[in-house]
GROMACS .gro file of C-alpha atoms in nm:
model
  250
    1MET     CA    1  -4.044   1.760  -3.045
    2SER     CA    2  -3.743   1.816  -3.095
    3LEU     CA    3  -3.473   1.718  -2.733
    4VAL     CA    4  -3.478   2.103  -2.633
    5ASN     CA    5  -3.811   2.185  -2.622
    6ARG     CA    6  -3.862   1.829  -2.437
    7ILE     CA    7  -3.603   1.938  -2.195
    8ALA     CA    8  -3.811   2.270  -2.173
    9LEU     CA    9  -4.124   2.113  -2.095
   10VAL     CA   10  -3.936   1.876  -1.869
   11ARG     CA   11  -3.813   2.176  -1.676
   12ASP     CA   12  -4.157   2.339  -1.651
   13GLU     CA   13  -4.338   2.056  -1.504
   14ALA     CA   14  -4.080   2.034  -1.253
   15LEU     CA   15  -4.126   2.404  -1.184
   16ALA     CA   16  -4.462   2.340  -1.088
   17LEU     CA   17  -4.472   2.055  -0.899
   18SER     CA   18  -4.228   2.240  -0.706
   19ARG     CA   19  -4.513   2.479  -0.620
   20ARG     CA   20  -4.791   2.234  -0.547
   21PRO     CA   21  -4.860   2.275  -0.127
   22LEU     CA   22  -4.852   1.918  -0.108
   23PHE     CA   23  -4.528   1.865  -0.292
   24ARG     CA   24  -4.397   2.125  -0.030
   25GLU     CA   25  -4.551   1.980   0.250
   26GLY     CA   26  -4.394   1.604   0.161
   27VAL     CA   27  -4.067   1.767   0.178
   28ARG     CA   28  -4.106   1.942   0.465
   29ASP     CA   29  -4.182   1.601   0.630
   30THR     CA   30  -3.914   1.393   0.516
   31LEU     CA   31  -3.629   1.668   0.597
   32PRO     CA   32  -3.601   1.585   0.934
   33MET     CA   33  -3.557   1.225   0.847
   34ALA     CA   34  -3.230   1.322   0.654
   35ILE     CA   35  -2.969   1.206   0.883
   36GLY     CA   36  -3.136   0.845   0.969
   37ILE     CA   37  -3.181   0.813   0.563
   38ALA     CA   38  -2.821   0.933   0.530
   39ALA     CA   39  -2.620   0.675   0.776
   40TRP     CA   40  -2.853   0.408   0.611
   41GLY     CA   41  -2.703   0.556   0.271
   42LEU     CA   42  -2.327   0.536   0.424
   43VAL     CA   43  -2.350   0.200   0.566
   44ALA     CA   44  -2.489   0.078   0.217
   45GLY     CA   45  -2.182   0.260   0.022
   46VAL     CA   46  -1.920   0.128   0.276
   47ALA     CA   47  -2.016  -0.209   0.251
   48MET     CA   48  -2.026  -0.158  -0.152
   49ALA     CA   49  -1.693   0.002  -0.171
   50LYS     CA   50  -1.512  -0.308   0.069
   51SER     CA   51  -1.734  -0.542  -0.162
   52ASP     CA   52  -1.463  -0.508  -0.413
   53MET     CA   53  -1.743  -0.442  -0.693
   54GLY     CA   54  -1.537  -0.135  -0.839
   55MET     CA   55  -1.631   0.229  -0.777
   56GLY     CA   56  -1.816   0.281  -1.100
   57LEU     CA   57  -2.022  -0.043  -1.068
   58ALA     CA   58  -2.108   0.043  -0.720
   59ILE     CA   59  -2.262   0.366  -0.784
   60PHE     CA   60  -2.443   0.267  -1.133
   61MET     CA   61  -2.591  -0.066  -0.890
   62SER     CA   62  -2.718   0.212  -0.649
   63VAL     CA   63  -2.897   0.382  -0.904
   64ILE     CA   64  -3.063   0.140  -1.075
   65VAL     CA   65  -3.143  -0.081  -0.776
   66TYR     CA   66  -3.258   0.164  -0.496
   67ALA     CA   67  -3.281  -0.070  -0.253
   68GLY     CA   68  -3.051  -0.059   0.031
   69SER     CA   69  -3.173  -0.372   0.271
   70ALA     CA   70  -3.157  -0.569  -0.043
   71GLN     CA   71  -2.803  -0.433  -0.159
   72ILE     CA   72  -2.678  -0.481   0.180
   73ALA     CA   73  -2.822  -0.875   0.142
   74ALA     CA   74  -2.713  -0.891  -0.173
   75LEU     CA   75  -2.366  -0.804  -0.176
   76PRO     CA   76  -2.166  -1.072   0.028
   77LEU     CA   77  -2.329  -1.323  -0.178
   78ILE     CA   78  -2.200  -1.147  -0.503
   79ALA     CA   79  -1.873  -1.124  -0.344
   80ALA     CA   80  -1.835  -1.482  -0.242
   81GLY     CA   81  -1.946  -1.606  -0.609
   82ALA     CA   82  -2.305  -1.785  -0.485
   83PRO     CA   83  -2.518  -1.866  -0.793
   84VAL     CA   84  -2.726  -1.588  -0.956
   85TRP     CA   85  -3.071  -1.781  -0.823
   86VAL     CA   86  -2.971  -1.736  -0.485
   87ILE     CA   87  -2.900  -1.361  -0.526
   88TRP     CA   88  -3.259  -1.309  -0.672
   89ALA     CA   89  -3.410  -1.516  -0.410
   90THR     CA   90  -3.257  -1.337  -0.109
   91THR     CA   91  -3.294  -0.978  -0.251
   92LEU     CA   92  -3.697  -1.091  -0.394
   93CYS     CA   93  -3.777  -1.232   0.015
   94VAL     CA   94  -3.603  -0.876   0.145
   95SER     CA   95  -3.800  -0.658  -0.094
   96LEU     CA   96  -4.145  -0.855  -0.057
   97ARG     CA   97  -4.253  -0.559   0.172
   98PHE     CA   98  -4.313  -0.320  -0.148
   99MET     CA   99  -4.607  -0.543  -0.225
  100ALA     CA  100  -4.756  -0.489   0.128
  101PHE     CA  101  -4.644  -0.071   0.033
  102SER     CA  102  -4.815  -0.116  -0.349
  103PHE     CA  103  -5.167  -0.268  -0.227
  104HIS     CA  104  -5.191   0.067   0.055
  105TYR     CA  105  -5.130   0.288  -0.253
  106ARG     CA  106  -5.314   0.121  -0.497
  107PRO     CA  107  -5.625   0.326  -0.350
  108TYR     CA  108  -5.456   0.657  -0.387
  109PHE     CA  109  -5.295   0.594  -0.748
  110ALA     CA  110  -5.544   0.361  -0.934
  111HIS     CA  111  -5.641   0.676  -1.133
  112LEU     CA  112  -5.306   0.742  -1.265
  113SER     CA  113  -5.141   0.569  -1.579
  114ARG     CA  114  -4.973   0.269  -1.596
  115PRO     CA  115  -4.640   0.445  -1.689
  116ARG     CA  116  -4.677   0.692  -1.428
  117ARG     CA  117  -4.783   0.416  -1.149
  118LEU     CA  118  -4.465   0.218  -1.229
  119ALA     CA  119  -4.277   0.505  -1.262
  120LEU     CA  120  -4.372   0.592  -0.872
  121SER     CA  121  -4.311   0.247  -0.771
  122PHE     CA  122  -3.935   0.302  -0.814
  123LEU     CA  123  -3.927   0.577  -0.552
  124MET     CA  124  -4.085   0.388  -0.277
  125GLY     CA  125  -3.934   0.370   0.028
  126ASP     CA  126  -3.968   0.286   0.401
  127THR     CA  127  -3.953   0.631   0.527
  128ASN     CA  128  -4.195   0.765   0.267
  129PHE     CA  129  -4.430   0.503   0.310
  130ALA     CA  130  -4.448   0.568   0.656
  131LEU     CA  131  -4.472   0.957   0.635
  132PHE     CA  132  -4.743   0.891   0.346
  133VAL     CA  133  -4.970   0.658   0.566
  134ARG     CA  134  -4.913   0.906   0.886
  135ARG     CA  135  -5.046   1.194   0.648
  136PHE     CA  136  -5.320   1.053   0.446
  137ALA     CA  137  -5.466   0.739   0.659
  138GLN     CA  138  -5.735   0.748   0.395
  139PRO     CA  139  -5.778   0.853  -0.005
  140GLN     CA  140  -5.896   1.231   0.045
  141PRO     CA  141  -6.122   1.327  -0.239
  142GLY     CA  142  -5.998   1.615  -0.452
  143GLN     CA  143  -5.622   1.568  -0.299
  144LYS     CA  144  -5.359   1.521  -0.535
  145HIS     CA  145  -5.221   1.222  -0.323
  146GLU     CA  146  -4.897   1.171  -0.582
  147ASP     CA  147  -4.754   1.535  -0.512
  148TYR     CA  148  -4.681   1.467  -0.130
  149PHE     CA  149  -4.547   1.099  -0.241
  150MET     CA  150  -4.329   1.282  -0.450
  151GLY     CA  151  -4.218   1.503  -0.241
  152SER     CA  152  -4.116   1.301   0.015
  153ALA     CA  153  -3.938   1.062  -0.231
  154LEU     CA  154  -3.759   1.281  -0.428
  155ILE     CA  155  -3.579   1.424  -0.119
  156THR     CA  156  -3.548   1.068   0.008
  157PHE     CA  157  -3.406   0.976  -0.316
  158GLY     CA  158  -3.187   1.261  -0.358
  159ILE     CA  159  -3.036   1.223   0.026
  160TRP     CA  160  -2.986   0.826  -0.016
  161GLN     CA  161  -2.809   0.904  -0.333
  162ILE     CA  162  -2.565   1.151  -0.218
  163ALA     CA  163  -2.512   0.922   0.127
  164ILE     CA  164  -2.428   0.602  -0.063
  165THR     CA  165  -2.215   0.762  -0.316
  166ALA     CA  166  -2.025   0.955  -0.048
  167GLY     CA  167  -2.025   0.613   0.158
  168ILE     CA  168  -1.868   0.433  -0.195
  169VAL     CA  169  -1.615   0.691  -0.276
  170ALA     CA  170  -1.499   0.721   0.109
  171GLY     CA  171  -1.478   0.334   0.098
  172HIS     CA  172  -1.254   0.191   0.366
  173GLY     CA  173  -1.167   0.561   0.543
  174ILE     CA  174  -1.529   0.525   0.773
  175PRO     CA  175  -1.441   0.296   1.043
  176ALA     CA  176  -1.732   0.103   1.140
  177SER     CA  177  -1.697   0.279   1.512
  178TRP     CA  178  -1.853   0.544   1.369
  179GLY     CA  179  -2.216   0.340   1.465
  180LEU     CA  180  -2.410   0.465   1.129
  181GLY     CA  181  -2.598   0.149   1.080
  182PHE     CA  182  -2.747   0.197   1.464
  183ALA     CA  183  -2.850   0.558   1.386
  184GLY     CA  184  -3.004   0.490   1.052
  185THR     CA  185  -3.177   0.165   1.289
  186MET     CA  186  -3.298   0.407   1.569
  187ALA     CA  187  -3.393   0.673   1.304
  188LEU     CA  188  -3.586   0.413   1.151
  189LEU     CA  189  -3.762   0.290   1.458
  190ALA     CA  190  -3.852   0.675   1.567
  191LEU     CA  191  -4.041   0.726   1.248
  192THR     CA  192  -4.221   0.341   1.293
  193CYS     CA  193  -4.319   0.421   1.655
  194THR     CA  194  -4.505   0.751   1.567
  195GLN     CA  195  -4.767   0.501   1.367
  196LEU     CA  196  -4.860   0.324   1.672
  197ARG     CA  197  -5.156   0.511   1.758
  198ASN     CA  198  -5.419   0.233   1.853
  199ALA     CA  199  -5.390  -0.099   1.988
  200SER     CA  200  -5.430  -0.261   1.635
  201THR     CA  201  -5.103  -0.115   1.538
  202TRP     CA  202  -4.947  -0.185   1.866
  203ALA     CA  203  -5.070  -0.524   1.815
  204ALA     CA  204  -4.928  -0.588   1.496
  205ALA     CA  205  -4.581  -0.409   1.556
  206SER     CA  206  -4.562  -0.618   1.868
  207VAL     CA  207  -4.655  -0.960   1.687
  208ALA     CA  208  -4.408  -0.855   1.372
  209ALA     CA  209  -4.120  -0.774   1.579
  210CYS     CA  210  -4.161  -1.092   1.804
  211ALA     CA  211  -4.181  -1.295   1.515
  212ALA     CA  212  -3.881  -1.158   1.283
  213VAL     CA  213  -3.701  -1.242   1.620
  214ALA     CA  214  -3.834  -1.574   1.653
  215ALA     CA  215  -3.761  -1.654   1.273
  216PHE     CA  216  -3.404  -1.470   1.268
  217ALA     CA  217  -3.219  -1.809   1.190
  218LEU     CA  218  -3.420  -1.860   0.856
  219PRO     CA  219  -3.210  -1.858   0.532
  220LEU     CA  220  -3.219  -1.561   0.264
  221LYS     CA  221  -3.348  -1.336   0.573
  222LEU     CA  222  -3.679  -1.521   0.590
  223ASN     CA  223  -3.728  -1.364   0.904
  224ILE     CA  224  -3.857  -1.062   0.734
  225VAL     CA  225  -4.074  -1.201   0.522
  226VAL     CA  226  -4.275  -1.385   0.870
  227ALA     CA  227  -4.333  -1.062   1.025
  228ILE     CA  228  -4.459  -0.875   0.739
  229CYS     CA  229  -4.690  -1.150   0.689
  230ALA     CA  230  -4.802  -1.195   1.091
  231ALA     CA  231  -4.824  -0.802   1.059
  232VAL     CA  232  -5.060  -0.877   0.781
  233ALA     CA  233  -5.255  -1.123   0.940
  234VAL     CA  234  -5.271  -0.911   1.265
  235GLY     CA  235  -5.428  -0.607   1.085
  236ILE     CA  236  -5.686  -0.839   0.872
  237VAL     CA  237  -5.804  -1.031   1.224
  238ALA     CA  238  -5.830  -0.689   1.361
  239ASP     CA  239  -6.020  -0.524   1.062
  240HIS     CA  240  -6.256  -0.807   1.105
  241ALA     CA  241  -6.324  -0.803   1.497
  242LYS     CA  242  -6.385  -0.387   1.437
  243ALA     CA  243  -6.652  -0.499   1.173
  244ALA     CA  244  -6.803  -0.794   1.368
  245ARG     CA  245  -6.837  -0.559   1.676
  246LYS     CA  246  -7.031  -0.262   1.419
  247GLY     CA  247  -7.220  -0.530   1.283
  248VAL     CA  248  -7.095  -0.518   0.915
  249ALA     CA  249  -6.929  -0.757   0.670
  250PRO     CA  250  -6.543  -0.613   0.662
   0.00000   0.00000   0.00000
């Protein structure tokens, strides 16, 4: 197949995807989060610009890494000339939450080919995960869950790349007094609160918050991993307790 035919095929597939109802629903649900996503992107872009990494390398990193928290955690270490294994360990710890995301997505996407699942995994993010969980509490037979995921994920990716590139280019021209980091945090917090629908989710969120604060002094951002483990443990206990009340095996 020639390059022209491949481009035409990709174009036709993109147009077909954009017309699907679930794709459009994912786009609509994500647009209200644009301000928070853009704020975080600007924060990450400014941090990259101030690390003296160089504009070209910073933009390249933002495209291939696509993980704001990991980028922000790694930048001070890169600037300080830390050993590579320390940088890798830090970013690994910060990004371990994506393993939990993957476990949740598996029932929805297990029928897809491995290359397709790998492509979708690159677009995983905190915002579109929270929106996906809110939209699909359980797999729904006959629904193309990946259409909703793509609508949400592509909008998130586009907004993030525009914002982080703007932050890299603007660099030192954006003052800290703008409070962009706080704006992004509040947007994510508001989205998180929409997922707290019962006693189990409230308990998991409360325990995770307390664990993150209690373990804040740990190196390599390990308090995030501790918080995730605590939340998962509470969820497992809650599931077992619910199953026990119903008299069935969990």
